[in-house]
Amino acid sequence: MIKSIEWSENKLTIIDQTEIPRNLIYLELNTIQQVFEAIQKLRVRGAPAIGVAAAFGLYLGVRGRSFENRQSFLSEAKSLADYLASARPTAVNLRWALQFINEKLQKTQGELPELIRKVLEIAIDIKNDDQKRCDLMGSAGAELIQPGMRILTHCNTGALATAGIGTALGVIYTAHRQNKKLQVFVDETRPLLQGARLNMWELEQAGIPATLISDNMAAYAMQRGMIDLVIVGADRIAANGDTANKIGTYNLAVNAQYHGIPFYVAAPLSTFDFSIKSGEQIPIEERNCEEITRIWGKLPITVENASCWNPAFDVTPAGLITGIITEAGIADHPFEDSLTRLKLNSQVHKNHKELIQ
Ligand code: MRU
């Protein structure tokens, strides 16, 4: 399976996802500013992947620098974390990873350079942990999948979007390995085409039959009885199960409910924001107009100076979601209760328990 983020020989390397599927380019990132730019420009994207990238970005921001004392290091680490977190506002994994590192640093005894080494140690831990979470989500979710199912998915949620096999796409990979002979319908995912560019590329490599549709074809495919199940990922899930994910997810959920098709979200517990009660409190990133006035930011498709609105995510109300697949099991309604149970009863990550808040 392709690795979207690697840390080896003291270097951070990512796949530049803006180049897929035309070119497979590995970028070496040496500074915190380069990591910020890569996150903001979607060279690295997908909620878990940007959390992992930011963790290494923080290390690059403190590596090789001298600090007066422990306190000045801790306050600099906090402001660098705020800087990185501002790259993208919706995906909570970014904030979660940075906050996790800062909390661990506060509790770590010792002085520099031990504290600096600690940042790297935790970043590596977060990356390995995400990989494990993906495997567990894959196994939990694959149980829902019957042989021959036709599954619709939206945006890219696979190896490119995480440090492991992915979330929604990870479930699909796992079911495929179980020889369930799936057919995947891939929403192109306007405006930045994560489905057409990235999912189609990943699924082709995995040898999984995939059919590309444009986003506005999904309801018709459902009406014609072509879809058995919808699985999507998430960028932030509120305590009540309301889910922010790539713009267009809400359309799919409304359409799935109308047609009586189960609609599942797959996300690790690091994508939950238990500090907010509902989706109304999730900040939604609004991006540059050129992403919709031009195809792939280049070819103009509308009048010059067209005004536009370009929210990158939407919020699907919990009531439209059949269940949420996590690494600790599948949450069902009422989500508040079952998520609390999953968190408490989680037997997973014995060595990484504190990574699950
Ligand atoms: O803007 P993107 O491409 O980062 O949006 C990504 C998504 O919406 C994914 O569905 C989500 O992050 C889950 S990734 C495992």
PDB file of C-alpha atoms in Angstrom, residues 2-284:
ATOM      1  CA  ILE A   2       1.257   3.449  -0.931  1.00  0.00           C
ATOM      2  CA  LYS A   3       2.615   5.631   1.909  1.00  0.00           C
ATOM      3  CA  SER A   4       1.491   9.247   1.681  1.00  0.00           C
ATOM      4  CA  ILE A   5       3.756  10.424   4.526  1.00  0.00           C
ATOM      5  CA  GLU A   6       7.115   8.976   5.497  1.00  0.00           C
ATOM      6  CA  TRP A   7       9.608   9.868   8.177  1.00  0.00           C
ATOM      7  CA  SER A   8      12.962   8.262   7.570  1.00  0.00           C
ATOM      8  CA  GLU A   9      16.586   9.264   7.919  1.00  0.00           C
ATOM      9  CA  ASN A  10      15.417  12.376   9.747  1.00  0.00           C
ATOM     10  CA  LYS A  11      13.435  13.586   6.761  1.00  0.00           C
ATOM     11  CA  LEU A  12       9.732  14.165   6.143  1.00  0.00           C
ATOM     12  CA  THR A  13       8.566  13.070   2.706  1.00  0.00           C
ATOM     13  CA  ILE A  14       5.023  13.363   1.351  1.00  0.00           C
ATOM     14  CA  ILE A  15       3.361  12.477  -1.916  1.00  0.00           C
ATOM     15  CA  ASP A  16       2.309  15.713  -3.628  1.00  0.00           C
ATOM     16  CA  GLN A  17      -1.400  14.897  -4.026  1.00  0.00           C
ATOM     17  CA  THR A  18      -1.996  17.844  -6.342  1.00  0.00           C
ATOM     18  CA  GLU A  19      -0.003  15.939  -8.983  1.00  0.00           C
ATOM     19  CA  ILE A  20      -1.951  12.670  -8.784  1.00  0.00           C
ATOM     20  CA  PRO A  21      -2.856  10.927 -11.082  1.00  0.00           C
ATOM     21  CA  ARG A  22      -0.603  12.549 -13.699  1.00  0.00           C
ATOM     22  CA  ASN A  23       2.647  12.286 -11.743  1.00  0.00           C
ATOM     23  CA  LEU A  24       3.815  10.508  -8.624  1.00  0.00           C
ATOM     24  CA  ILE A  25       6.047  13.118  -7.018  1.00  0.00           C
ATOM     25  CA  TYR A  26       7.618  12.771  -3.580  1.00  0.00           C
ATOM     26  CA  LEU A  27       8.322  16.079  -1.847  1.00  0.00           C
ATOM     27  CA  GLU A  28      10.823  16.497   0.930  1.00  0.00           C
ATOM     28  CA  LEU A  29       9.634  19.036   3.515  1.00  0.00           C
ATOM     29  CA  ASN A  30      12.391  20.586   5.611  1.00  0.00           C
ATOM     30  CA  THR A  31      10.704  23.501   7.363  1.00  0.00           C
ATOM     31  CA  ILE A  32       7.520  24.182   9.273  1.00  0.00           C
ATOM     32  CA  GLN A  33       6.585  26.767   6.618  1.00  0.00           C
ATOM     33  CA  GLN A  34       6.817  24.116   3.912  1.00  0.00           C
ATOM     34  CA  VAL A  35       4.527  21.844   5.924  1.00  0.00           C
ATOM     35  CA  PHE A  36       2.040  24.709   6.422  1.00  0.00           C
ATOM     36  CA  GLU A  37       2.048  25.408   2.669  1.00  0.00           C
ATOM     37  CA  ALA A  38       1.633  21.719   1.807  1.00  0.00           C
ATOM     38  CA  ILE A  39      -1.400  21.434   4.105  1.00  0.00           C
ATOM     39  CA  GLN A  40      -2.995  24.656   2.895  1.00  0.00           C
ATOM     40  CA  LYS A  41      -2.473  23.834  -0.800  1.00  0.00           C
ATOM     41  CA  LEU A  42      -3.731  20.254  -0.307  1.00  0.00           C
ATOM     42  CA  ARG A  43      -0.437  18.654  -1.315  1.00  0.00           C
ATOM     43  CA  VAL A  44      -1.103  16.619   1.805  1.00  0.00           C
ATOM     44  CA  ARG A  45      -4.801  16.325   2.629  1.00  0.00           C
ATOM     45  CA  GLY A  46      -7.397  14.178   4.367  1.00  0.00           C
ATOM     46  CA  ALA A  47      -8.083  14.711   8.071  1.00  0.00           C
ATOM     47  CA  PRO A  48      -5.785  12.038   9.588  1.00  0.00           C
ATOM     48  CA  ALA A  49      -2.948  12.767   7.127  1.00  0.00           C
ATOM     49  CA  ILE A  50      -2.856  16.468   7.911  1.00  0.00           C
ATOM     50  CA  GLY A  51      -2.780  15.666  11.643  1.00  0.00           C
ATOM     51  CA  VAL A  52       0.266  13.446  11.104  1.00  0.00           C
ATOM     52  CA  ALA A  53       1.965  15.978   8.800  1.00  0.00           C
ATOM     53  CA  ALA A  54       1.402  18.790  11.310  1.00  0.00           C
ATOM     54  CA  ALA A  55       2.941  16.716  14.104  1.00  0.00           C
ATOM     55  CA  PHE A  56       6.157  16.355  12.085  1.00  0.00           C
ATOM     56  CA  GLY A  57       5.840  20.016  11.033  1.00  0.00           C
ATOM     57  CA  LEU A  58       5.986  21.032  14.679  1.00  0.00           C
ATOM     58  CA  TYR A  59       9.178  19.028  15.102  1.00  0.00           C
ATOM     59  CA  LEU A  60      10.708  20.729  12.050  1.00  0.00           C
ATOM     60  CA  GLY A  61       9.800  24.062  13.657  1.00  0.00           C
ATOM     61  CA  VAL A  62      11.800  23.389  16.821  1.00  0.00           C
ATOM     62  CA  ARG A  63      14.574  21.111  15.513  1.00  0.00           C
ATOM     63  CA  GLY A  64      18.082  22.553  15.682  1.00  0.00           C
ATOM     64  CA  ARG A  65      16.979  25.716  17.482  1.00  0.00           C
ATOM     65  CA  SER A  66      18.163  26.962  20.828  1.00  0.00           C
ATOM     66  CA  PHE A  67      15.799  28.120  23.550  1.00  0.00           C
ATOM     67  CA  GLU A  68      16.587  30.032  26.699  1.00  0.00           C
ATOM     68  CA  ASN A  69      14.869  27.567  28.956  1.00  0.00           C
ATOM     69  CA  ARG A  70      12.138  24.959  29.226  1.00  0.00           C
ATOM     70  CA  GLN A  71       9.414  27.614  29.539  1.00  0.00           C
ATOM     71  CA  SER A  72      10.432  29.523  26.440  1.00  0.00           C
ATOM     72  CA  PHE A  73      10.526  26.246  24.498  1.00  0.00           C
ATOM     73  CA  LEU A  74       7.019  25.319  25.664  1.00  0.00           C
ATOM     74  CA  SER A  75       5.566  28.698  24.773  1.00  0.00           C
ATOM     75  CA  GLU A  76       7.227  28.639  21.327  1.00  0.00           C
ATOM     76  CA  ALA A  77       5.903  25.102  20.720  1.00  0.00           C
ATOM     77  CA  LYS A  78       2.418  26.381  21.540  1.00  0.00           C
ATOM     78  CA  SER A  79       2.606  29.318  19.125  1.00  0.00           C
ATOM     79  CA  LEU A  80       4.035  27.125  16.341  1.00  0.00           C
ATOM     80  CA  ALA A  81       1.159  24.699  16.926  1.00  0.00           C
ATOM     81  CA  ASP A  82      -1.352  27.567  16.608  1.00  0.00           C
ATOM     82  CA  TYR A  83       0.314  28.620  13.374  1.00  0.00           C
ATOM     83  CA  LEU A  84       0.086  25.104  11.892  1.00  0.00           C
ATOM     84  CA  ALA A  85      -3.490  24.639  13.098  1.00  0.00           C
ATOM     85  CA  SER A  86      -4.526  27.776  11.223  1.00  0.00           C
ATOM     86  CA  ALA A  87      -3.646  26.137   7.878  1.00  0.00           C
ATOM     87  CA  ARG A  88      -7.077  24.463   7.704  1.00  0.00           C
ATOM     88  CA  PRO A  89      -9.920  25.040  10.175  1.00  0.00           C
ATOM     89  CA  THR A  90     -12.367  22.131   9.751  1.00  0.00           C
ATOM     90  CA  ALA A  91     -10.470  18.849  10.145  1.00  0.00           C
ATOM     91  CA  VAL A  92     -10.065  18.441  13.883  1.00  0.00           C
ATOM     92  CA  ASN A  93      -7.233  15.899  13.592  1.00  0.00           C
ATOM     93  CA  LEU A  94      -4.860  18.768  12.851  1.00  0.00           C
ATOM     94  CA  ARG A  95      -5.684  20.527  16.114  1.00  0.00           C
ATOM     95  CA  TRP A  96      -5.948  17.228  17.975  1.00  0.00           C
ATOM     96  CA  ALA A  97      -2.431  16.080  17.045  1.00  0.00           C
ATOM     97  CA  LEU A  98      -0.843  19.433  17.923  1.00  0.00           C
ATOM     98  CA  GLN A  99      -2.721  19.740  21.182  1.00  0.00           C
ATOM     99  CA  PHE A 100      -1.793  16.171  22.084  1.00  0.00           C
ATOM    100  CA  ILE A 101       1.909  16.946  21.586  1.00  0.00           C
ATOM    101  CA  ASN A 102       1.725  20.128  23.644  1.00  0.00           C
ATOM    102  CA  GLU A 103      -0.088  18.417  26.502  1.00  0.00           C
ATOM    103  CA  LYS A 104       2.499  15.607  26.516  1.00  0.00           C
ATOM    104  CA  LEU A 105       5.341  18.137  26.536  1.00  0.00           C
ATOM    105  CA  GLN A 106       3.852  19.920  29.535  1.00  0.00           C
ATOM    106  CA  LYS A 107       3.879  16.616  31.412  1.00  0.00           C
ATOM    107  CA  THR A 108       7.365  15.585  30.290  1.00  0.00           C
ATOM    108  CA  GLN A 109      10.085  16.109  32.853  1.00  0.00           C
ATOM    109  CA  GLY A 110      13.455  17.179  31.587  1.00  0.00           C
ATOM    110  CA  GLU A 111      15.109  19.949  29.693  1.00  0.00           C
ATOM    111  CA  LEU A 112      16.240  20.615  26.159  1.00  0.00           C
ATOM    112  CA  PRO A 113      17.250  18.868  23.940  1.00  0.00           C
ATOM    113  CA  GLU A 114      15.259  16.021  25.484  1.00  0.00           C
ATOM    114  CA  LEU A 115      12.013  17.943  24.960  1.00  0.00           C
ATOM    115  CA  ILE A 116      12.809  18.506  21.290  1.00  0.00           C
ATOM    116  CA  ARG A 117      13.466  14.790  20.817  1.00  0.00           C
ATOM    117  CA  LYS A 118      10.172  14.137  22.554  1.00  0.00           C
ATOM    118  CA  VAL A 119       8.264  16.071  19.857  1.00  0.00           C
ATOM    119  CA  LEU A 120       9.641  13.716  17.213  1.00  0.00           C
ATOM    120  CA  GLU A 121       8.916  10.665  19.335  1.00  0.00           C
ATOM    121  CA  ILE A 122       5.256  11.685  19.726  1.00  0.00           C
ATOM    122  CA  ALA A 123       4.903  12.546  16.035  1.00  0.00           C
ATOM    123  CA  ILE A 124       6.126   9.056  15.120  1.00  0.00           C
ATOM    124  CA  ASP A 125       3.708   7.604  17.670  1.00  0.00           C
ATOM    125  CA  ILE A 126       0.772   9.537  16.158  1.00  0.00           C
ATOM    126  CA  LYS A 127       1.676   8.247  12.693  1.00  0.00           C
ATOM    127  CA  ASN A 128       1.979   4.598  13.799  1.00  0.00           C
ATOM    128  CA  ASP A 129      -1.178   4.938  15.821  1.00  0.00           C
ATOM    129  CA  ASP A 130      -3.155   6.233  12.842  1.00  0.00           C
ATOM    130  CA  GLN A 131      -2.034   3.232  10.827  1.00  0.00           C
ATOM    131  CA  LYS A 132      -3.371   0.873  13.507  1.00  0.00           C
ATOM    132  CA  ARG A 133      -6.637   2.752  13.778  1.00  0.00           C
ATOM    133  CA  CYS A 134      -7.145   2.361  10.016  1.00  0.00           C
ATOM    134  CA  ASP A 135      -6.648  -1.415  10.197  1.00  0.00           C
ATOM    135  CA  LEU A 136      -9.122  -1.711  13.048  1.00  0.00           C
ATOM    136  CA  MET A 137     -11.722   0.467  11.288  1.00  0.00           C
ATOM    137  CA  GLY A 138     -11.253  -1.630   8.183  1.00  0.00           C
ATOM    138  CA  SER A 139     -12.011  -4.851  10.053  1.00  0.00           C
ATOM    139  CA  ALA A 140     -14.973  -3.369  11.950  1.00  0.00           C
ATOM    140  CA  GLY A 141     -16.526  -1.864   8.821  1.00  0.00           C
ATOM    141  CA  ALA A 142     -15.920  -4.854   6.542  1.00  0.00           C
ATOM    142  CA  GLU A 143     -18.387  -6.839   8.645  1.00  0.00           C
ATOM    143  CA  LEU A 144     -21.158  -4.652   7.232  1.00  0.00           C
ATOM    144  CA  ILE A 145     -20.279  -5.522   3.681  1.00  0.00           C
ATOM    145  CA  GLN A 146     -21.979  -8.395   1.914  1.00  0.00           C
ATOM    146  CA  PRO A 147     -20.425 -10.100  -1.118  1.00  0.00           C
ATOM    147  CA  GLY A 148     -21.163  -8.322  -4.385  1.00  0.00           C
ATOM    148  CA  MET A 149     -22.224  -5.033  -2.778  1.00  0.00           C
ATOM    149  CA  ARG A 150     -22.172  -1.860  -4.822  1.00  0.00           C
ATOM    150  CA  ILE A 151     -20.761   0.912  -2.640  1.00  0.00           C
ATOM    151  CA  LEU A 152     -20.821   4.637  -3.301  1.00  0.00           C
ATOM    152  CA  THR A 153     -18.141   6.842  -1.747  1.00  0.00           C
ATOM    153  CA  HIS A 154     -17.218  10.519  -1.808  1.00  0.00           C
ATOM    154  CA  CYS A 155     -13.866  12.321  -1.612  1.00  0.00           C
ATOM    155  CA  ASN A 156     -10.623  10.439  -1.043  1.00  0.00           C
ATOM    156  CA  THR A 157     -10.389   8.542   2.236  1.00  0.00           C
ATOM    157  CA  GLY A 158      -7.712   5.966   1.465  1.00  0.00           C
ATOM    158  CA  ALA A 159      -3.970   5.575   1.911  1.00  0.00           C
ATOM    159  CA  LEU A 160      -3.378   9.074   0.560  1.00  0.00           C
ATOM    160  CA  ALA A 161      -5.633  10.606   3.229  1.00  0.00           C
ATOM    161  CA  THR A 162      -4.186   8.768   6.243  1.00  0.00           C
ATOM    162  CA  ALA A 163      -0.999   7.109   7.478  1.00  0.00           C
ATOM    163  CA  GLY A 164      -2.559   3.674   6.901  1.00  0.00           C
ATOM    164  CA  ILE A 165      -5.068   2.029   4.566  1.00  0.00           C
ATOM    165  CA  GLY A 166      -7.648   4.773   5.071  1.00  0.00           C
ATOM    166  CA  THR A 167     -11.052   5.212   6.674  1.00  0.00           C
ATOM    167  CA  ALA A 168     -14.008   4.660   4.295  1.00  0.00           C
ATOM    168  CA  LEU A 169     -11.678   3.371   1.595  1.00  0.00           C
ATOM    169  CA  GLY A 170      -9.888   1.285   4.250  1.00  0.00           C
ATOM    170  CA  VAL A 171     -13.164  -0.532   4.891  1.00  0.00           C
ATOM    171  CA  ILE A 172     -13.465  -1.150   1.154  1.00  0.00           C
ATOM    172  CA  TYR A 173      -9.857  -2.416   0.934  1.00  0.00           C
ATOM    173  CA  THR A 174     -10.447  -4.795   3.828  1.00  0.00           C
ATOM    174  CA  ALA A 175     -13.668  -6.184   2.337  1.00  0.00           C
ATOM    175  CA  HIS A 176     -11.885  -6.586  -1.001  1.00  0.00           C
ATOM    176  CA  ARG A 177      -9.106  -8.571   0.687  1.00  0.00           C
ATOM    177  CA  GLN A 178     -11.839 -10.775   2.128  1.00  0.00           C
ATOM    178  CA  ASN A 179     -12.747 -11.489  -1.484  1.00  0.00           C
ATOM    179  CA  LYS A 180     -16.167  -9.873  -1.283  1.00  0.00           C
ATOM    180  CA  LYS A 181     -16.137  -8.859  -4.948  1.00  0.00           C
ATOM    181  CA  LEU A 182     -17.259  -5.285  -4.561  1.00  0.00           C
ATOM    182  CA  GLN A 183     -18.132  -2.665  -7.086  1.00  0.00           C
ATOM    183  CA  VAL A 184     -17.235   0.880  -6.018  1.00  0.00           C
ATOM    184  CA  PHE A 185     -18.985   3.965  -7.374  1.00  0.00           C
ATOM    185  CA  VAL A 186     -16.745   7.004  -7.048  1.00  0.00           C
ATOM    186  CA  ASP A 187     -18.208  10.500  -6.836  1.00  0.00           C
ATOM    187  CA  GLU A 188     -15.855  12.793  -8.742  1.00  0.00           C
ATOM    188  CA  THR A 189     -16.049  15.244  -5.779  1.00  0.00           C
ATOM    189  CA  ARG A 190     -16.236  18.750  -7.200  1.00  0.00           C
ATOM    190  CA  PRO A 191     -14.511  21.125  -7.106  1.00  0.00           C
ATOM    191  CA  LEU A 192     -11.069  19.616  -6.442  1.00  0.00           C
ATOM    192  CA  LEU A 193     -11.873  16.148  -7.778  1.00  0.00           C
ATOM    193  CA  GLN A 194     -10.468  14.070  -4.919  1.00  0.00           C
ATOM    194  CA  GLY A 195     -12.706  11.207  -6.100  1.00  0.00           C
ATOM    195  CA  ALA A 196     -11.818  11.337  -9.784  1.00  0.00           C
ATOM    196  CA  ARG A 197      -8.108  12.029  -9.256  1.00  0.00           C
ATOM    197  CA  LEU A 198      -7.241  10.208  -6.047  1.00  0.00           C
ATOM    198  CA  ASN A 199      -9.807   7.456  -5.386  1.00  0.00           C
ATOM    199  CA  MET A 200      -9.734   6.227  -8.978  1.00  0.00           C
ATOM    200  CA  TRP A 201      -5.928   6.126  -8.801  1.00  0.00           C
ATOM    201  CA  GLU A 202      -5.886   4.231  -5.491  1.00  0.00           C
ATOM    202  CA  LEU A 203      -8.630   1.799  -6.523  1.00  0.00           C
ATOM    203  CA  GLU A 204      -6.934   1.038  -9.822  1.00  0.00           C
ATOM    204  CA  GLN A 205      -3.723   0.161  -7.995  1.00  0.00           C
ATOM    205  CA  ALA A 206      -5.639  -2.100  -5.624  1.00  0.00           C
ATOM    206  CA  GLY A 207      -7.407  -3.843  -8.511  1.00  0.00           C
ATOM    207  CA  ILE A 208     -10.867  -2.947  -7.185  1.00  0.00           C
ATOM    208  CA  PRO A 209     -13.526  -2.384  -9.865  1.00  0.00           C
ATOM    209  CA  ALA A 210     -14.465   1.308  -9.746  1.00  0.00           C
ATOM    210  CA  THR A 211     -16.967   3.372 -11.726  1.00  0.00           C
ATOM    211  CA  LEU A 212     -16.571   7.142 -11.818  1.00  0.00           C
ATOM    212  CA  ILE A 213     -19.697   9.307 -11.720  1.00  0.00           C
ATOM    213  CA  SER A 214     -20.059  13.054 -11.424  1.00  0.00           C
ATOM    214  CA  ASP A 215     -21.587  14.175  -8.135  1.00  0.00           C
ATOM    215  CA  ASN A 216     -24.957  15.046  -9.655  1.00  0.00           C
ATOM    216  CA  MET A 217     -25.412  11.458 -10.905  1.00  0.00           C
ATOM    217  CA  ALA A 218     -25.549   9.884  -7.450  1.00  0.00           C
ATOM    218  CA  ALA A 219     -29.303  10.319  -6.856  1.00  0.00           C
ATOM    219  CA  TYR A 220     -30.108   8.829 -10.247  1.00  0.00           C
ATOM    220  CA  ALA A 221     -27.822   5.849  -9.598  1.00  0.00           C
ATOM    221  CA  MET A 222     -29.670   5.296  -6.305  1.00  0.00           C
ATOM    222  CA  GLN A 223     -33.077   5.611  -7.963  1.00  0.00           C
ATOM    223  CA  ARG A 224     -32.052   2.980 -10.505  1.00  0.00           C
ATOM    224  CA  GLY A 225     -31.150   0.541  -7.727  1.00  0.00           C
ATOM    225  CA  MET A 226     -27.430   0.658  -8.519  1.00  0.00           C
ATOM    226  CA  ILE A 227     -26.197   1.448  -4.959  1.00  0.00           C
ATOM    227  CA  ASP A 228     -26.461  -0.831  -1.887  1.00  0.00           C
ATOM    228  CA  LEU A 229     -24.442   1.172   0.617  1.00  0.00           C
ATOM    229  CA  VAL A 230     -22.797   4.594   1.020  1.00  0.00           C
ATOM    230  CA  ILE A 231     -19.585   4.985   3.073  1.00  0.00           C
ATOM    231  CA  VAL A 232     -17.796   8.300   3.538  1.00  0.00           C
ATOM    232  CA  GLY A 233     -15.069   9.655   5.810  1.00  0.00           C
ATOM    233  CA  ALA A 234     -15.187  12.658   8.135  1.00  0.00           C
ATOM    234  CA  ASP A 235     -13.250  15.766   9.042  1.00  0.00           C
ATOM    235  CA  ARG A 236     -14.924  16.504  12.343  1.00  0.00           C
ATOM    236  CA  ILE A 237     -17.721  14.737  14.205  1.00  0.00           C
ATOM    237  CA  ALA A 238     -19.585  16.471  17.038  1.00  0.00           C
ATOM    238  CA  ALA A 239     -20.601  14.638  20.223  1.00  0.00           C
ATOM    239  CA  ASN A 240     -24.117  14.047  18.831  1.00  0.00           C
ATOM    240  CA  GLY A 241     -22.782  12.445  15.622  1.00  0.00           C
ATOM    241  CA  ASP A 242     -23.295  15.435  13.274  1.00  0.00           C
ATOM    242  CA  THR A 243     -20.521  14.995  10.716  1.00  0.00           C
ATOM    243  CA  ALA A 244     -18.511  17.502   8.694  1.00  0.00           C
ATOM    244  CA  ASN A 245     -17.051  15.986   5.556  1.00  0.00           C
ATOM    245  CA  LYS A 246     -16.238  17.047   1.996  1.00  0.00           C
ATOM    246  CA  ILE A 247     -18.855  19.285   0.411  1.00  0.00           C
ATOM    247  CA  GLY A 248     -21.473  17.113  -1.271  1.00  0.00           C
ATOM    248  CA  THR A 249     -21.628  14.536   1.537  1.00  0.00           C
ATOM    249  CA  TYR A 250     -24.878  16.014   2.847  1.00  0.00           C
ATOM    250  CA  ASN A 251     -26.475  15.678  -0.632  1.00  0.00           C
ATOM    251  CA  LEU A 252     -25.563  11.992  -0.596  1.00  0.00           C
ATOM    252  CA  ALA A 253     -26.996  11.453   2.885  1.00  0.00           C
ATOM    253  CA  VAL A 254     -30.316  13.105   1.986  1.00  0.00           C
ATOM    254  CA  ASN A 255     -30.532  11.060  -1.193  1.00  0.00           C
ATOM    255  CA  ALA A 256     -29.562   7.831   0.572  1.00  0.00           C
ATOM    256  CA  GLN A 257     -32.281   8.296   3.170  1.00  0.00           C
ATOM    257  CA  TYR A 258     -34.901   9.019   0.495  1.00  0.00           C
ATOM    258  CA  HIS A 259     -33.953   5.808  -1.295  1.00  0.00           C
ATOM    259  CA  GLY A 260     -33.652   3.691   1.886  1.00  0.00           C
ATOM    260  CA  ILE A 261     -29.907   3.078   1.417  1.00  0.00           C
ATOM    261  CA  PRO A 262     -27.691   2.694   4.540  1.00  0.00           C
ATOM    262  CA  PHE A 263     -25.317   5.638   4.979  1.00  0.00           C
ATOM    263  CA  TYR A 264     -22.178   5.026   7.082  1.00  0.00           C
ATOM    264  CA  VAL A 265     -19.360   7.310   8.193  1.00  0.00           C
ATOM    265  CA  ALA A 266     -15.922   5.790   8.908  1.00  0.00           C
ATOM    266  CA  ALA A 267     -13.602   7.825  11.145  1.00  0.00           C
ATOM    267  CA  PRO A 268     -11.069   7.279  13.924  1.00  0.00           C
ATOM    268  CA  LEU A 269     -11.815   8.647  17.400  1.00  0.00           C
ATOM    269  CA  SER A 270      -9.221  11.371  16.696  1.00  0.00           C
ATOM    270  CA  THR A 271     -11.760  12.877  14.254  1.00  0.00           C
ATOM    271  CA  PHE A 272     -14.361  13.357  16.998  1.00  0.00           C
ATOM    272  CA  ASP A 273     -14.661  16.693  18.737  1.00  0.00           C
ATOM    273  CA  PHE A 274     -16.413  15.818  21.973  1.00  0.00           C
ATOM    274  CA  SER A 275     -16.082  19.416  23.124  1.00  0.00           C
ATOM    275  CA  ILE A 276     -18.891  20.474  20.791  1.00  0.00           C
ATOM    276  CA  LYS A 277     -22.440  19.296  21.130  1.00  0.00           C
ATOM    277  CA  SER A 278     -23.584  19.573  17.528  1.00  0.00           C
ATOM    278  CA  GLY A 279     -22.474  20.277  13.981  1.00  0.00           C
ATOM    279  CA  GLU A 280     -23.565  23.916  14.196  1.00  0.00           C
ATOM    280  CA  GLN A 281     -20.344  24.615  16.080  1.00  0.00           C
ATOM    281  CA  ILE A 282     -18.054  23.126  13.422  1.00  0.00           C
ATOM    282  CA  PRO A 283     -16.074  25.824  11.571  1.00  0.00           C
ATOM    283  CA  ILE A 284     -16.377  25.327   7.824  1.00  0.00           C
TER     284      ILE A 284
END
